[in-house]
């Protein structure tokens, strides 16, 4: 593969990119990511314009080698090379980034690189061109060329941030526990007792299974609400403040309405006037309601402190 090196002045193109980036309404350069992708995802294949050239080529080449092709959709050789280099880049898993620039749509890139024919390929590292070649090449030859580029240059660069993965290759969500899935299906079908029994079975063998405990307590709440669906439980509880069961139903309604702090206040307010057995009953219901929320939730933390103080 015939290659040449050096002799390219990218300063003008960088200045254009910076000027565009500073214009009102123009987005700044950033990592090559698919829309909505996670912050640690980088695409192994990017389309380059004058606007994103600095971010996607110059700055990215400080981290990882860039193979930049200047091509044209009008050139069969360009399109063939584009497919091959894109395939190699995806297989390389971010050992290098393949950038493609269309000479017809971004002529300033071709001019800055001194491109006289398409396709032209330029390898860059640390913001500078290293070597270039023209014309299409067999896949085997291209594979050897990029392997040499990565082995000789890749280790001298900063590298991508730890945890970076190719866009689209983010780790899949872990498979759900089939026991929990089965219980959820029963819950969705209105079989509250069946779901609760499934959760209890899990907790019997795994008492520290927080997901199962939270799900069970949520199922219990849903069951209680289905049994107290008539009328306004909060209004009834306010009319009879001494009825613990009515207070429990009202607290469930307040949790379901998204105001757990009111539910906590309601039940905590009962404790000073209650005897030992009833006090324990209220405590158990509070602990069950606490489990429905993140342990670090400020509302839960405040209520736990009040509960501890009220019991001693």
Short mmCIF file of C-alpha atoms in Angstrom, two decimals:
data_model
loop_
_atom_site.label_atom_id
_atom_site.label_comp_id
_atom_site.label_asym_id
_atom_site.label_seq_id
_atom_site.Cartn_x
_atom_site.Cartn_y
_atom_site.Cartn_z
CA UNK A 1 0.00 0.00 0.00
CA UNK A 2 1.62 3.23 -1.12
CA UNK A 3 1.55 5.91 1.56
CA UNK A 4 2.82 9.40 2.19
CA UNK A 5 2.97 11.43 5.37
CA UNK A 6 2.84 14.95 6.74
CA UNK A 7 2.41 18.15 4.76
CA UNK A 8 -1.17 18.89 5.85
CA UNK A 9 -2.21 22.09 7.60
CA UNK A 10 -5.32 21.62 9.72
CA UNK A 11 -5.16 25.00 11.47
CA UNK A 12 -7.57 26.70 9.09
CA UNK A 13 -10.14 23.95 9.46
CA UNK A 14 -9.80 24.00 13.24
CA UNK A 15 -10.35 27.77 13.22
CA UNK A 16 -13.50 27.37 11.12
CA UNK A 17 -14.82 24.72 13.49
CA UNK A 18 -14.15 26.91 16.51
CA UNK A 19 -15.82 29.90 14.85
CA UNK A 20 -18.92 27.87 14.03
CA UNK A 21 -19.04 26.44 17.54
CA UNK A 22 -18.96 29.93 19.04
CA UNK A 23 -21.83 31.20 16.89
CA UNK A 24 -25.11 31.68 18.81
CA UNK A 25 -27.25 28.59 18.59
CA UNK A 26 -24.42 26.34 17.46
CA UNK A 27 -23.77 23.22 19.56
CA UNK A 28 -20.31 22.61 20.95
CA UNK A 29 -18.20 19.63 20.03
CA UNK A 30 -18.60 16.48 22.05
CA UNK A 31 -18.11 12.75 22.13
CA UNK A 32 -19.42 10.79 19.20
CA UNK A 33 -22.63 9.38 20.62
CA UNK A 34 -25.89 8.17 19.23
CA UNK A 35 -28.85 10.38 20.25
CA UNK A 36 -29.95 9.50 23.74
CA UNK A 37 -26.92 7.26 24.23
CA UNK A 38 -25.18 6.94 27.57
CA UNK A 39 -22.35 9.34 28.38
CA UNK A 40 -19.73 6.58 28.13
CA UNK A 41 -20.77 5.42 24.66
CA UNK A 42 -18.64 6.36 21.65
CA UNK A 43 -19.46 5.47 18.08
CA UNK A 44 -16.67 3.61 16.23
CA UNK A 45 -17.91 5.21 12.97
CA UNK A 46 -18.62 8.94 12.63
CA UNK A 47 -19.57 11.31 9.83
CA UNK A 48 -17.36 14.39 9.84
CA UNK A 49 -18.25 17.95 8.85
CA UNK A 50 -16.33 21.19 9.19
CA UNK A 51 -18.39 21.90 12.29
CA UNK A 52 -17.51 18.76 14.23
CA UNK A 53 -14.05 18.18 12.76
CA UNK A 54 -12.17 19.50 15.78
CA UNK A 55 -14.12 17.38 18.28
CA UNK A 56 -14.45 14.18 16.28
CA UNK A 57 -11.05 14.15 14.60
CA UNK A 58 -8.51 16.50 16.18
CA UNK A 59 -9.43 16.11 19.85
CA UNK A 60 -10.53 12.50 19.59
CA UNK A 61 -7.17 11.62 17.98
CA UNK A 62 -5.50 12.58 21.25
CA UNK A 63 -7.25 9.55 22.77
CA UNK A 64 -7.31 6.99 19.96
CA UNK A 65 -6.05 6.75 16.35
CA UNK A 66 -8.40 8.19 13.74
CA UNK A 67 -8.73 6.76 10.25
CA UNK A 68 -10.29 9.56 8.19
CA UNK A 69 -11.59 8.87 4.71
CA UNK A 70 -12.46 11.69 2.33
CA UNK A 71 -14.78 10.20 -0.24
CA UNK A 72 -17.78 10.83 -2.44
CA UNK A 73 -21.05 9.04 -3.01
CA UNK A 74 -20.35 9.46 -6.72
CA UNK A 75 -17.32 7.18 -6.44
CA UNK A 76 -17.86 3.42 -6.32
CA UNK A 77 -14.36 2.95 -4.89
CA UNK A 78 -15.17 5.45 -2.15
CA UNK A 79 -18.35 3.67 -1.16
CA UNK A 80 -16.65 0.26 -1.20
CA UNK A 81 -13.81 1.54 0.98
CA UNK A 82 -16.31 3.22 3.28
CA UNK A 83 -18.12 -0.05 3.91
CA UNK A 84 -14.90 -1.96 4.54
CA UNK A 85 -13.34 0.57 6.90
CA UNK A 86 -16.62 0.93 8.77
CA UNK A 87 -16.77 -2.84 9.23
CA UNK A 88 -13.16 -2.96 10.48
CA UNK A 89 -13.82 -0.12 12.91
CA UNK A 90 -16.84 -1.85 14.40
CA UNK A 91 -14.88 -5.07 14.77
CA UNK A 92 -11.99 -3.19 16.43
CA UNK A 93 -14.17 -2.11 19.38
CA UNK A 94 -12.76 1.45 19.63
CA UNK A 95 -9.09 0.57 19.10
CA UNK A 96 -9.44 3.16 16.36
CA UNK A 97 -12.23 5.42 15.13
CA UNK A 98 -13.26 5.55 11.48
CA UNK A 99 -14.33 9.02 10.36
CA UNK A 100 -15.86 9.68 6.94
CA UNK A 101 -16.04 13.07 5.24
CA UNK A 102 -17.96 13.65 2.02
CA UNK A 103 -15.83 15.83 -0.27
CA UNK A 104 -18.95 17.12 -2.02
CA UNK A 105 -20.68 18.19 1.19
CA UNK A 106 -17.59 19.30 3.15
CA UNK A 107 -15.11 20.54 0.52
CA UNK A 108 -13.21 22.54 3.14
CA UNK A 109 -12.07 19.27 4.74
CA UNK A 110 -10.77 17.96 1.44
CA UNK A 111 -9.01 21.27 0.82
CA UNK A 112 -7.41 21.38 4.27
CA UNK A 113 -6.10 17.84 3.82
CA UNK A 114 -4.82 18.55 0.34
CA UNK A 115 -6.98 15.82 -1.16
CA UNK A 116 -6.58 15.57 -4.93
CA UNK A 117 -8.56 12.40 -5.56
CA UNK A 118 -11.17 10.32 -3.80
CA UNK A 119 -11.06 8.15 -1.92
CA UNK A 120 -8.17 9.43 0.19
CA UNK A 121 -7.50 8.00 3.64
CA UNK A 122 -5.56 9.84 6.34
CA UNK A 123 -4.43 8.38 9.67
CA UNK A 124 -4.24 10.90 12.52
CA UNK A 125 -2.99 10.77 16.10
CA UNK A 126 -2.45 13.47 18.72
CA UNK A 127 -4.07 16.01 16.42
CA UNK A 128 -1.66 15.45 13.53
CA UNK A 129 -1.76 13.50 10.26
CA UNK A 130 0.60 10.53 10.23
CA UNK A 131 0.18 8.88 6.86
CA UNK A 132 -2.16 8.84 3.89
CA UNK A 133 -3.03 6.75 0.87
CA UNK A 134 -5.36 7.03 -2.11
CA UNK A 135 -7.67 4.55 -3.74
CA UNK A 136 -9.51 1.46 -2.61
CA UNK A 137 -7.65 -1.49 -1.09
CA UNK A 138 -8.46 -5.16 -0.41
CA UNK A 139 -9.89 -5.83 3.03
CA UNK A 140 -6.90 -7.97 4.02
CA UNK A 141 -4.49 -5.14 3.19
CA UNK A 142 -6.61 -2.63 5.09
CA UNK A 143 -6.74 -4.97 8.09
CA UNK A 144 -2.93 -5.18 8.19
CA UNK A 145 -2.67 -1.42 7.84
CA UNK A 146 -5.03 -0.58 10.71
CA UNK A 147 -3.48 -3.31 12.88
CA UNK A 148 -0.07 -1.72 12.39
CA UNK A 149 -1.51 1.73 13.13
CA UNK A 150 -3.09 0.55 16.37
CA UNK A 151 -0.06 -1.43 17.56
CA UNK A 152 2.47 1.30 16.80
CA UNK A 153 0.47 4.39 17.79
CA UNK A 154 -2.46 3.39 19.99
CA UNK A 155 -0.38 2.75 23.10
CA UNK A 156 1.18 6.22 22.91
CA UNK A 157 -2.18 8.02 23.16
CA UNK A 158 -4.30 8.88 26.20
CA UNK A 159 -6.94 6.27 25.53
CA UNK A 160 -10.68 6.68 25.93
CA UNK A 161 -12.12 7.22 29.43
CA UNK A 162 -12.43 4.08 31.52
CA UNK A 163 -15.72 2.32 30.95
CA UNK A 164 -16.24 3.66 27.43
CA UNK A 165 -18.04 1.20 25.17
CA UNK A 166 -18.97 1.28 21.48
CA UNK A 167 -22.34 2.94 20.94
CA UNK A 168 -24.95 0.21 20.82
CA UNK A 169 -22.76 -2.20 22.79
CA UNK A 170 -23.69 -1.01 26.28
CA UNK A 171 -24.05 -3.93 28.70
CA UNK A 172 -27.50 -5.46 28.52
CA UNK A 173 -29.76 -5.27 31.51
CA UNK A 174 -29.27 -8.33 33.72
CA UNK A 175 -31.95 -10.97 33.30
CA UNK A 176 -34.75 -10.63 35.81
CA UNK A 177 -35.27 -13.26 38.47
CA UNK A 178 -37.95 -15.53 36.96
CA UNK A 179 -39.57 -15.90 40.39
CA UNK A 180 -40.09 -12.14 40.57
CA UNK A 181 -41.38 -12.06 37.01
CA UNK A 182 -43.93 -14.78 37.81
CA UNK A 183 -45.09 -12.89 40.90
CA UNK A 184 -45.43 -9.66 38.90
CA UNK A 185 -47.60 -11.44 36.36
CA UNK A 186 -49.93 -12.55 39.14
CA UNK A 187 -49.98 -9.03 40.53
CA UNK A 188 -50.83 -7.60 37.11
CA UNK A 189 -53.69 -10.07 36.88
CA UNK A 190 -55.12 -8.95 40.23
CA UNK A 191 -54.03 -12.09 42.09
CA UNK A 192 -52.68 -10.23 45.10
CA UNK A 193 -52.63 -13.26 47.41
CA UNK A 194 -50.77 -15.35 44.84
CA UNK A 195 -48.17 -12.64 44.27
CA UNK A 196 -47.68 -12.08 48.00
CA UNK A 197 -47.27 -15.83 48.54
CA UNK A 198 -44.60 -15.94 45.83
CA UNK A 199 -42.71 -13.05 47.41
CA UNK A 200 -42.97 -14.65 50.86
CA UNK A 201 -41.54 -17.86 49.44
CA UNK A 202 -38.53 -15.99 48.07
CA UNK A 203 -38.01 -14.17 51.37
CA UNK A 204 -38.22 -17.40 53.35
CA UNK A 205 -35.00 -18.57 51.70
CA UNK A 206 -33.52 -15.12 51.01
CA UNK A 207 -34.56 -12.81 53.86
CA UNK A 208 -32.21 -10.07 52.63
CA UNK A 209 -33.68 -9.95 49.12
CA UNK A 210 -34.60 -6.25 49.10
CA UNK A 211 -36.31 -6.36 45.70
CA UNK A 212 -38.62 -9.15 46.82
CA UNK A 213 -39.38 -7.42 50.10
CA UNK A 214 -40.20 -4.12 48.44
CA UNK A 215 -42.38 -5.87 45.87
CA UNK A 216 -44.21 -7.86 48.54
CA UNK A 217 -44.95 -4.78 50.62
CA UNK A 218 -46.18 -2.97 47.51
CA UNK A 219 -48.45 -5.93 46.74
CA UNK A 220 -49.81 -5.82 50.28
CA UNK A 221 -50.59 -2.14 49.88
CA UNK A 222 -52.38 -2.75 46.58
CA UNK A 223 -54.40 -5.54 48.14
CA UNK A 224 -55.42 -3.35 51.08
CA UNK A 225 -56.45 -0.58 48.74
CA UNK A 226 -58.57 -2.96 46.67
CA UNK A 227 -60.35 -3.99 49.86
CA UNK A 228 -60.94 -0.37 50.92
CA UNK A 229 -61.97 1.06 47.58
CA UNK A 230 -65.31 2.50 48.74
CA UNK A 231 -65.47 6.14 49.77
CA UNK A 232 -62.67 8.45 50.83
CA UNK A 233 -60.38 6.67 53.35
CA UNK A 234 -58.66 9.91 54.33
CA UNK A 235 -61.94 11.67 55.12
CA UNK A 236 -63.17 8.68 57.13
CA UNK A 237 -59.91 8.55 59.10
CA UNK A 238 -60.06 12.26 59.85
CA UNK A 239 -63.58 11.83 61.22
CA UNK A 240 -62.46 9.01 63.55
CA UNK A 241 -58.85 9.74 64.58
CA UNK A 242 -58.87 7.00 67.21
CA UNK A 243 -59.60 4.15 64.78
CA UNK A 244 -56.23 2.60 63.91
CA UNK A 245 -57.52 0.57 60.97
CA UNK A 246 -59.00 3.70 59.39
CA UNK A 247 -55.69 5.48 59.93
CA UNK A 248 -53.88 2.61 58.22
CA UNK A 249 -56.23 2.84 55.22
CA UNK A 250 -55.73 6.59 55.02
CA UNK A 251 -51.95 6.19 55.19
CA UNK A 252 -52.10 3.72 52.30
CA UNK A 253 -54.09 6.23 50.26
CA UNK A 254 -51.61 9.00 51.02
CA UNK A 255 -48.65 6.83 49.99
CA UNK A 256 -50.44 5.89 46.77
CA UNK A 257 -51.17 9.57 46.13
CA UNK A 258 -47.47 10.41 46.30
CA UNK A 259 -47.52 12.10 49.71
CA UNK A 260 -45.82 9.53 51.96
CA UNK A 261 -44.74 12.23 54.40
CA UNK A 262 -48.41 12.74 55.29
CA UNK A 263 -48.83 9.01 55.82
CA UNK A 264 -45.78 8.92 58.07
CA UNK A 265 -46.99 11.93 60.05
CA UNK A 266 -50.43 10.37 60.44
CA UNK A 267 -49.11 7.10 61.87
CA UNK A 268 -46.35 8.65 63.96
CA UNK A 269 -48.97 10.89 65.55
CA UNK A 270 -50.80 7.83 66.86
CA UNK A 271 -47.91 6.34 68.81
CA UNK A 272 -47.84 8.57 71.94
CA UNK A 273 -51.42 7.62 72.86
CA UNK A 274 -51.13 3.88 72.21
CA UNK A 275 -50.30 0.93 74.42
CA UNK A 276 -47.62 -1.67 73.78
CA UNK A 277 -49.42 -4.01 71.35
CA UNK A 278 -51.05 -1.26 69.29
CA UNK A 279 -47.81 0.72 69.27
CA UNK A 280 -45.99 -2.30 67.84
CA UNK A 281 -48.69 -2.68 65.20
CA UNK A 282 -48.22 0.92 64.06
CA UNK A 283 -44.46 0.53 64.09
CA UNK A 284 -44.67 -2.56 61.87
CA UNK A 285 -46.91 -0.75 59.39
CA UNK A 286 -44.53 2.21 59.27
CA UNK A 287 -41.56 -0.06 58.62
CA UNK A 288 -43.52 -1.74 55.84
CA UNK A 289 -44.30 1.62 54.25
CA UNK A 290 -40.68 2.74 54.62
CA UNK A 291 -39.59 -0.26 52.56
CA UNK A 292 -41.48 1.08 49.55
CA UNK A 293 -38.98 3.92 49.21
CA UNK A 294 -35.26 4.38 48.84
CA UNK A 295 -33.57 4.01 52.21
CA UNK A 296 -31.82 7.34 51.58
CA UNK A 297 -35.09 9.21 50.94
CA UNK A 298 -35.07 12.22 53.26
CA UNK A 299 -38.74 11.68 54.11
CA UNK A 300 -38.00 8.14 55.22
CA UNK A 301 -34.91 9.16 57.19
CA UNK A 302 -36.82 11.88 59.03
CA UNK A 303 -39.70 9.53 59.83
CA UNK A 304 -37.33 6.80 61.04
CA UNK A 305 -35.70 9.26 63.44
CA UNK A 306 -39.09 10.30 64.79
CA UNK A 307 -40.13 6.66 65.15
CA UNK A 308 -36.98 5.80 67.08
CA UNK A 309 -37.47 8.75 69.43
CA UNK A 310 -41.14 7.90 70.02
CA UNK A 311 -40.40 4.33 71.08
CA UNK A 312 -37.81 5.14 73.76
#
